PDB file of C-alpha atoms in Angstrom:
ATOM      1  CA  UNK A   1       0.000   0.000   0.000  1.00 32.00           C
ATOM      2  CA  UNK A   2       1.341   3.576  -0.915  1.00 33.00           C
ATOM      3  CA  UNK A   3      -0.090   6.641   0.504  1.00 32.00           C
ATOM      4  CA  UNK A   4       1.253  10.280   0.385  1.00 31.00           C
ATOM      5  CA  UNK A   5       1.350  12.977   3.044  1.00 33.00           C
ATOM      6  CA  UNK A   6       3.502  16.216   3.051  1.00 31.00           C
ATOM      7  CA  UNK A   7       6.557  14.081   4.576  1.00 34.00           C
ATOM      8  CA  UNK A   8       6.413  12.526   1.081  1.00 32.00           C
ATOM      9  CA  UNK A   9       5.308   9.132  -0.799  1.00 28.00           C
ATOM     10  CA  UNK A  10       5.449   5.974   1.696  1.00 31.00           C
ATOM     11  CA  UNK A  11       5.582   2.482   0.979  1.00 31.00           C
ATOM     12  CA  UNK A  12       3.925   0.848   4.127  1.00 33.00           C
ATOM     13  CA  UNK A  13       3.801  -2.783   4.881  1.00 34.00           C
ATOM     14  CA  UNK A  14       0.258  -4.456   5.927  1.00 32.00           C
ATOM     15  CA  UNK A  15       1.269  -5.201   9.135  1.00 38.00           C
ATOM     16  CA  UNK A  16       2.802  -1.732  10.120  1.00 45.00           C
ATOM     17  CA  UNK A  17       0.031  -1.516  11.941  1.00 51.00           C
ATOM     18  CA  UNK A  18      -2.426   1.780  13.388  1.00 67.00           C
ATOM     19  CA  UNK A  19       1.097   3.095  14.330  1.00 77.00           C
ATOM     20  CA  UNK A  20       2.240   4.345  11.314  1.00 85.00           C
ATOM     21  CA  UNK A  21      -1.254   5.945  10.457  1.00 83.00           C
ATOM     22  CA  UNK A  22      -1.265   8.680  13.116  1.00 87.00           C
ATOM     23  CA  UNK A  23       2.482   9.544  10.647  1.00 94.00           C
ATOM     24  CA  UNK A  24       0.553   9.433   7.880  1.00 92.00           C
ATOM     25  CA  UNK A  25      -2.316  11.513   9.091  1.00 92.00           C
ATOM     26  CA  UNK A  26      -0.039  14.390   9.657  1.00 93.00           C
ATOM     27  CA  UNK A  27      -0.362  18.113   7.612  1.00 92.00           C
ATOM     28  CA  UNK A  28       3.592  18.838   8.688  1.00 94.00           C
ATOM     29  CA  UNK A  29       6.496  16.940   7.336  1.00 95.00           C
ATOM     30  CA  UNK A  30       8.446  15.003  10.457  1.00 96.00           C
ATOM     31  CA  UNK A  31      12.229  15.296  11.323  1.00 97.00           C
ATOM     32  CA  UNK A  32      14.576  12.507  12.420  1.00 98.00           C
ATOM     33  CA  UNK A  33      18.410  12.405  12.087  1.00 98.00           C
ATOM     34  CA  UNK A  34      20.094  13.357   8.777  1.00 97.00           C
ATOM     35  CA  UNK A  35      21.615  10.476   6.485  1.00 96.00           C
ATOM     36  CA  UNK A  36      24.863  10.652   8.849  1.00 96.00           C
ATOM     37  CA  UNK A  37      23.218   8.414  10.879  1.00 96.00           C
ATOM     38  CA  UNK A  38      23.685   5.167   9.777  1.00 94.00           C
ATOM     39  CA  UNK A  39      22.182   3.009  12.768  1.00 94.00           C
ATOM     40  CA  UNK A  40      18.241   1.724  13.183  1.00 95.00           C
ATOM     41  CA  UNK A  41      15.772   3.262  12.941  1.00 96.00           C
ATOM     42  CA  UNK A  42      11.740   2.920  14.906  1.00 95.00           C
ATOM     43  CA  UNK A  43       8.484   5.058  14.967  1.00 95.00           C
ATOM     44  CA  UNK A  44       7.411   5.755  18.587  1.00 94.00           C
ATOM     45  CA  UNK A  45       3.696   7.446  18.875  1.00 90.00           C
ATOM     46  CA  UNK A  46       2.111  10.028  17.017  1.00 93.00           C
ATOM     47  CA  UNK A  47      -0.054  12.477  19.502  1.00 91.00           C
ATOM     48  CA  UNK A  48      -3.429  12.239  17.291  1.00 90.00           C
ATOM     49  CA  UNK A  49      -6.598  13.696  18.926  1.00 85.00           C
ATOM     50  CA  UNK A  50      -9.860  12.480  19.281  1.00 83.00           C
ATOM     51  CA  UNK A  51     -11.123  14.482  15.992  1.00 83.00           C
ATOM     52  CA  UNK A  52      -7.824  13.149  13.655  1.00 86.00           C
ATOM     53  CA  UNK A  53      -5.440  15.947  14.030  1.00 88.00           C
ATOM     54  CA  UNK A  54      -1.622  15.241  14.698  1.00 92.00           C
ATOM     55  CA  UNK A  55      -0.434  17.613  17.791  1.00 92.00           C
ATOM     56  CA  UNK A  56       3.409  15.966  17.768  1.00 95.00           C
ATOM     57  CA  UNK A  57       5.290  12.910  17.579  1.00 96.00           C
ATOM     58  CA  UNK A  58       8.565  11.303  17.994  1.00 97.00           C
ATOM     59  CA  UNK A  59      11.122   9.204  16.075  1.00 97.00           C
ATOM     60  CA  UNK A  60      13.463   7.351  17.460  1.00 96.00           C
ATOM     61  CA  UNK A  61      17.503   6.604  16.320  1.00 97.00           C
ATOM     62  CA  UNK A  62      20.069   4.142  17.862  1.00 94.00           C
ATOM     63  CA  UNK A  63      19.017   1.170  20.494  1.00 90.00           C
ATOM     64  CA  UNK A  64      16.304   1.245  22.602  1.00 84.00           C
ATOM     65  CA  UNK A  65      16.456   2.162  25.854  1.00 77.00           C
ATOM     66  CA  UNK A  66      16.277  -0.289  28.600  1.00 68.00           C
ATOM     67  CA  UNK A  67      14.794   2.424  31.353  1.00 62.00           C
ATOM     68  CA  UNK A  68      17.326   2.105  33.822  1.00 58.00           C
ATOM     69  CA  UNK A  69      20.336   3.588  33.981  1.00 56.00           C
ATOM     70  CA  UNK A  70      23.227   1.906  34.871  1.00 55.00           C
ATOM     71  CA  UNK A  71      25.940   3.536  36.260  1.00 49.00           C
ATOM     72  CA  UNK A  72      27.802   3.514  33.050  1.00 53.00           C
ATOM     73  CA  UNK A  73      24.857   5.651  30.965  1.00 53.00           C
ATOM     74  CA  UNK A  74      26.676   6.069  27.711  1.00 57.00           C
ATOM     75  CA  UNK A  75      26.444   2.339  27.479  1.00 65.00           C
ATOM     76  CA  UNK A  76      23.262   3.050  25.815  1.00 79.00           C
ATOM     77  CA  UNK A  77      23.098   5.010  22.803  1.00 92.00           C
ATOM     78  CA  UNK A  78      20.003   6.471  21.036  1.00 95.00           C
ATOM     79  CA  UNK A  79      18.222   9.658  19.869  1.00 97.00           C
ATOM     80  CA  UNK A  80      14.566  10.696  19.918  1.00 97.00           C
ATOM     81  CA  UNK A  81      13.831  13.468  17.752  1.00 98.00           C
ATOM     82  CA  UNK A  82      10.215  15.322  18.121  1.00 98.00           C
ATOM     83  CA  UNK A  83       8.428  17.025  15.959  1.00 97.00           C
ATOM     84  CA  UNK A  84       5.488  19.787  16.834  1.00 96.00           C
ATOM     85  CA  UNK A  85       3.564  21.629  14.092  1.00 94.00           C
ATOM     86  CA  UNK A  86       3.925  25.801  14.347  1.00 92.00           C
ATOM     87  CA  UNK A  87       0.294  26.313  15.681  1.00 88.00           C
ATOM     88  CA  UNK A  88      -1.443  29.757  17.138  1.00 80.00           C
ATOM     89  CA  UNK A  89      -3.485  30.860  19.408  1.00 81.00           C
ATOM     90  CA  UNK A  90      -6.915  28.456  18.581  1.00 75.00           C
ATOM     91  CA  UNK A  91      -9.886  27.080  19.947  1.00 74.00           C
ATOM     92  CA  UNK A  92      -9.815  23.443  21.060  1.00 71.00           C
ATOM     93  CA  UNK A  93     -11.491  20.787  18.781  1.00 69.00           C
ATOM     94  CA  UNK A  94     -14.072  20.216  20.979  1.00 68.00           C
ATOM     95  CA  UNK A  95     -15.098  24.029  21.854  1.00 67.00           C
ATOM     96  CA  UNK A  96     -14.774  23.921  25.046  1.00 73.00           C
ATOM     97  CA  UNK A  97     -11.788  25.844  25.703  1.00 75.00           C
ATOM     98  CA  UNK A  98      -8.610  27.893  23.963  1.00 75.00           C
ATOM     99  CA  UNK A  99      -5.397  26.251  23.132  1.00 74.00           C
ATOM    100  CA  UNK A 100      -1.855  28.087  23.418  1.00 82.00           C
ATOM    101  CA  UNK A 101       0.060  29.006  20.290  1.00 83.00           C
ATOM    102  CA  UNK A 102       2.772  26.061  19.954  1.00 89.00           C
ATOM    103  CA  UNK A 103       6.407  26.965  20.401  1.00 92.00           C
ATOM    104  CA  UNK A 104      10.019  25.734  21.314  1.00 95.00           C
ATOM    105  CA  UNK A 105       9.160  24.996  24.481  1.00 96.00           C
ATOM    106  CA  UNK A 106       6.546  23.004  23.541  1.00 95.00           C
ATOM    107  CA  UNK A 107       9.097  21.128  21.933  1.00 96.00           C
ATOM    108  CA  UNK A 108      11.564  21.182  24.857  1.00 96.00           C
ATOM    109  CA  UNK A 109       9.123  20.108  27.140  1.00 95.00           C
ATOM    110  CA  UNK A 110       8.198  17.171  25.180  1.00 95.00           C
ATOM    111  CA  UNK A 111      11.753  15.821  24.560  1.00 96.00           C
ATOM    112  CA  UNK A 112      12.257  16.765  28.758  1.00 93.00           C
ATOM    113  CA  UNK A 113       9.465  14.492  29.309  1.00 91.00           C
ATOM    114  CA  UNK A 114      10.751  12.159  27.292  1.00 92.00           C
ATOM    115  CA  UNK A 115      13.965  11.076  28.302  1.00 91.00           C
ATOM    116  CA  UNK A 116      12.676  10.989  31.954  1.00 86.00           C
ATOM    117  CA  UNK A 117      10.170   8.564  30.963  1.00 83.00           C
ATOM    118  CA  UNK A 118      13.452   6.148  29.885  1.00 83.00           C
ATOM    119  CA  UNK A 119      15.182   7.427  32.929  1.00 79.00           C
ATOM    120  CA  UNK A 120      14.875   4.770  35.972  1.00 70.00           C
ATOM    121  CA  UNK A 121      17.934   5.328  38.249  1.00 69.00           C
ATOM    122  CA  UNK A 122      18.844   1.950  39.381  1.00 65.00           C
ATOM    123  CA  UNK A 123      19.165   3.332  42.872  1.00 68.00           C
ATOM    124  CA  UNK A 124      15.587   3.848  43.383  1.00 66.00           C
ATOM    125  CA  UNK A 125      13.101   1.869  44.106  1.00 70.00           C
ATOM    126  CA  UNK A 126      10.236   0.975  42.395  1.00 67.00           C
ATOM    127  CA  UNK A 127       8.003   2.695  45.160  1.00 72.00           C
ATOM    128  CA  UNK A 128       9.692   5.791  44.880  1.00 75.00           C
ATOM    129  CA  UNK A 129       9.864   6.199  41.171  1.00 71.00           C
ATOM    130  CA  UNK A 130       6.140   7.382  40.879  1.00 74.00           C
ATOM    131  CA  UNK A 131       6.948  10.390  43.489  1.00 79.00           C
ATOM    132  CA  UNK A 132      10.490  10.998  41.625  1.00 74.00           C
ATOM    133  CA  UNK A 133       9.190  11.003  38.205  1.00 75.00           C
ATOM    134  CA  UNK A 134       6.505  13.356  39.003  1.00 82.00           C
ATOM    135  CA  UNK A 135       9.454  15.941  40.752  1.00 82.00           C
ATOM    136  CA  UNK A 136      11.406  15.623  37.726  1.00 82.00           C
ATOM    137  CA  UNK A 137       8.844  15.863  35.480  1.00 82.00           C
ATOM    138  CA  UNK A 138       7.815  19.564  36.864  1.00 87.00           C
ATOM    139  CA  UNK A 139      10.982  20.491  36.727  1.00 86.00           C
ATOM    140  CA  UNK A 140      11.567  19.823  32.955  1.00 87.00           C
ATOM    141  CA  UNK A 141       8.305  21.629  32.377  1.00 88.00           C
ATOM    142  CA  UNK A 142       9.656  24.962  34.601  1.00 93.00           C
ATOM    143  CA  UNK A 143      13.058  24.467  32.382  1.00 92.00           C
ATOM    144  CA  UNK A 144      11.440  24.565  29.156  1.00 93.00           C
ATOM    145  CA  UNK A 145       9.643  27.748  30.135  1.00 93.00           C
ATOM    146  CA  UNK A 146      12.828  29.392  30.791  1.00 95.00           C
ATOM    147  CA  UNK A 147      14.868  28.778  27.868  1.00 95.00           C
ATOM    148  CA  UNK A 148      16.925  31.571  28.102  1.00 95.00           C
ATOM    149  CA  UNK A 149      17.662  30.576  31.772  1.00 95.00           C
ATOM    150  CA  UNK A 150      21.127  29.214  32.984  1.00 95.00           C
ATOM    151  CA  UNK A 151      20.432  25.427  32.792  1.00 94.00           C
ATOM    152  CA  UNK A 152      20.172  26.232  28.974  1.00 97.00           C
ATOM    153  CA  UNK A 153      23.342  26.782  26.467  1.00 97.00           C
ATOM    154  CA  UNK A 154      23.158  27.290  22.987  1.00 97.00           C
ATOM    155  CA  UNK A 155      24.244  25.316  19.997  1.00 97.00           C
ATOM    156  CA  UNK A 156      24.307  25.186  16.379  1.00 97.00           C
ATOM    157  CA  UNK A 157      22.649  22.096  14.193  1.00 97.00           C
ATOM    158  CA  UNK A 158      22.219  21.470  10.710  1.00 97.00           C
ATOM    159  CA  UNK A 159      18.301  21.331   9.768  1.00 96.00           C
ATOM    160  CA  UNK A 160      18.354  20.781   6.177  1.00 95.00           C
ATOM    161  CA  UNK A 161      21.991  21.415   5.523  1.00 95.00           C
ATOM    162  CA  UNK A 162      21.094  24.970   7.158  1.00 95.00           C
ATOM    163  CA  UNK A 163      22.950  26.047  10.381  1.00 96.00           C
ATOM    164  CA  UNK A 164      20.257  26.215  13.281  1.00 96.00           C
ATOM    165  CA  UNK A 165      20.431  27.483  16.614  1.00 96.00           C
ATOM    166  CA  UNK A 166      19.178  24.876  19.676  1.00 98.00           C
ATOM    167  CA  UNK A 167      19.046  25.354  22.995  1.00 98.00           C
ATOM    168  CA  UNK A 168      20.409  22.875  25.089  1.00 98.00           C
ATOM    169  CA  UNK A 169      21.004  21.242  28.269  1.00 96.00           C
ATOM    170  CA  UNK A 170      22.659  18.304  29.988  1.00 94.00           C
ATOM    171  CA  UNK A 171      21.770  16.069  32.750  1.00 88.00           C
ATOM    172  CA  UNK A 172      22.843  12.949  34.811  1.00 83.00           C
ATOM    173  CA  UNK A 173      20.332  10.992  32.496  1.00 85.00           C
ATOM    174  CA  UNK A 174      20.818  12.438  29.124  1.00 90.00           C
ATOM    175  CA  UNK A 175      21.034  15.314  27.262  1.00 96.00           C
ATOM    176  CA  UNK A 176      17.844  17.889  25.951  1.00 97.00           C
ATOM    177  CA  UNK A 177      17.482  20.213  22.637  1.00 97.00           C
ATOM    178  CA  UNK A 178      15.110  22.627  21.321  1.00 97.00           C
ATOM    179  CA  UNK A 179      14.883  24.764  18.058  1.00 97.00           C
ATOM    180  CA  UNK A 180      12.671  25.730  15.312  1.00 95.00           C
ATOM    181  CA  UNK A 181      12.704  25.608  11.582  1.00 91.00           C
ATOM    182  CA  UNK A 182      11.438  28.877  10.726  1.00 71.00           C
ATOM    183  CA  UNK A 183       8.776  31.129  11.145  1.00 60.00           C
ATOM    184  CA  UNK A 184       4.900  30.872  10.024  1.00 55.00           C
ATOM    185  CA  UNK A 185       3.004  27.856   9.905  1.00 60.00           C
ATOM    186  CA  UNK A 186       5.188  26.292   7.857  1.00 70.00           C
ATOM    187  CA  UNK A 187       7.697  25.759  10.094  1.00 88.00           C
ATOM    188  CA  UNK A 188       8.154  23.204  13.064  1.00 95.00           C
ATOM    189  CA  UNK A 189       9.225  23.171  16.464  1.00 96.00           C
ATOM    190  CA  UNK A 190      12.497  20.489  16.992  1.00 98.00           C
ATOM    191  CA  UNK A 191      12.865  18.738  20.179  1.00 97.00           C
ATOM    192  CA  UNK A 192      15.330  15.663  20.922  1.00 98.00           C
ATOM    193  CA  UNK A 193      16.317  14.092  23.547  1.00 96.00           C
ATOM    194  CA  UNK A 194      19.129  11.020  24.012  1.00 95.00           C
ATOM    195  CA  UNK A 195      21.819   8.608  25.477  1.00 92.00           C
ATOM    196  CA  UNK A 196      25.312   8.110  24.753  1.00 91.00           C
ATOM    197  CA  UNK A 197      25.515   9.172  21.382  1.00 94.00           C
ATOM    198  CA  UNK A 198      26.782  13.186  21.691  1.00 95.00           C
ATOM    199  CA  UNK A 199      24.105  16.012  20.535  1.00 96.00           C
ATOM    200  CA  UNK A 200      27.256  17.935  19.058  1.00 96.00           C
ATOM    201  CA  UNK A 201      27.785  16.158  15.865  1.00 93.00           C
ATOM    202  CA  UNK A 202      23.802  15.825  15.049  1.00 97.00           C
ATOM    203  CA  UNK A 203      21.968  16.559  12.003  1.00 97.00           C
ATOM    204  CA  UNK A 204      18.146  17.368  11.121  1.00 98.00           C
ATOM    205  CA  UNK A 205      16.359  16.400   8.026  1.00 97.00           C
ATOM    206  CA  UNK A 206      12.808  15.940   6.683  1.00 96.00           C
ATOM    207  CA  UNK A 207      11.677  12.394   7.138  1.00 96.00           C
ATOM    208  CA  UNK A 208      11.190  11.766   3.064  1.00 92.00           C
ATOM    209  CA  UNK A 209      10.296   8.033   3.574  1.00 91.00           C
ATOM    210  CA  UNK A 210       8.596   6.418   6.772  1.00 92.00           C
ATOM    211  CA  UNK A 211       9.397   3.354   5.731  1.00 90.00           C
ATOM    212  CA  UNK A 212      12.972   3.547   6.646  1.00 91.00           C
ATOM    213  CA  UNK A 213      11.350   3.353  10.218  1.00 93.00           C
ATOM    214  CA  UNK A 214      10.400  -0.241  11.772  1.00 78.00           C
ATOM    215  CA  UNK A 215       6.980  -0.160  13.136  1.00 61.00           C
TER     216      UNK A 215
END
């Protein structure tokens, strides 16, 4: 079966599954890791609301994270890049309320969120991981509203071949990035998050084929 959308023309297996639709059903073209990047490749989840339209989703690069982190982190190494559409100021699907204009934080908060929810420190119990995970997990969401704060740095990316500016931060459990494409609506917000494989010598390109991503 071969259907298009504006990330391009995709050949998709039978058994790939409701997965791959929420991709498909998308009205922005997705970003994962330029051709550099040689290793696997795997869809994650597409944020689709009730009514069909795709809010964000996330494609994953490199192995796939076991949750816990040993005390030798870098022993695991992957990349999850997100992708959120440029959206303003609009009124939910439902009517019953207003939603905020999308942004790079949107996209920094997703990728925080992210790599905590692959973040189990093997030092913690299972009991306590609920109450940690729920600390941390306000915390990335008070960092991503601050991105010009200290815990942020800036660095450059290729999107496209073009030089882009992130931010970016660093933790005990991986590393966090934010940028944007451009302005308008055509543009996207860029989050990623990862493991053991260094944020410095990424690259950013439109996903032309979803195929090349196991279901």
């Amino acid at each position: 079966m071969e259907t298009k959308s504006r990330a391009g023309v995709h050949a998709v297996s039978a058994d790939a599954g409701e997965k791959v639709d929420g991709y498909l059903m998308a009205d922005f073209p997705w970003y994962g890791l330029d051709e550099a990047f040689t290793g696997p490749r795997r869809l994650m989840h597409a944020g689709v609301t009730p009514q069909g339209t795709v809010e964000h989703g996330s494609l994953a690069h490199g192995e796939e994270p076991t949750i816990r982190v040993e005390t030798v982190p870098d022993a695991e190494r992957f990349t999850v890049v997100v992708t959120v559409p440029c959206r303003p100021v609009r009124r939910s699907e439902d009517g019953t309320g207003v939603l905020e204009a999308t942004s790079v934080s949107s996209a920094a908060w997703l990728a925080g969120s992210g790599l905590l929810n692959c973040t189990w420190p093997v030092q913690m119990e299972r009991a306590l991981r609920q109450d940690w995970l729920e600390q941390q997990t306000m915390l990335a969401w008070e960092l991503a509203d601050d991105l010009t704060g200290e815990a942020w740095s800036e660095l450059t990316l290729p999107v496209d071949g073009v030089p882009t500016p992130f931010r970016y931060r660093e933790s005990e459990y991986g590393w966090v990035l934010a940028g944007s494409t451009g302005d308008g609506a055509d543009g996207v917000h860029i989050g990623a998050y990862g493991r053991g494989m260094s944020a410095y010598g990424l690259g950013f390109a439109v996903v032309k084929d979803l195929s090349a991503y196991e279901g």
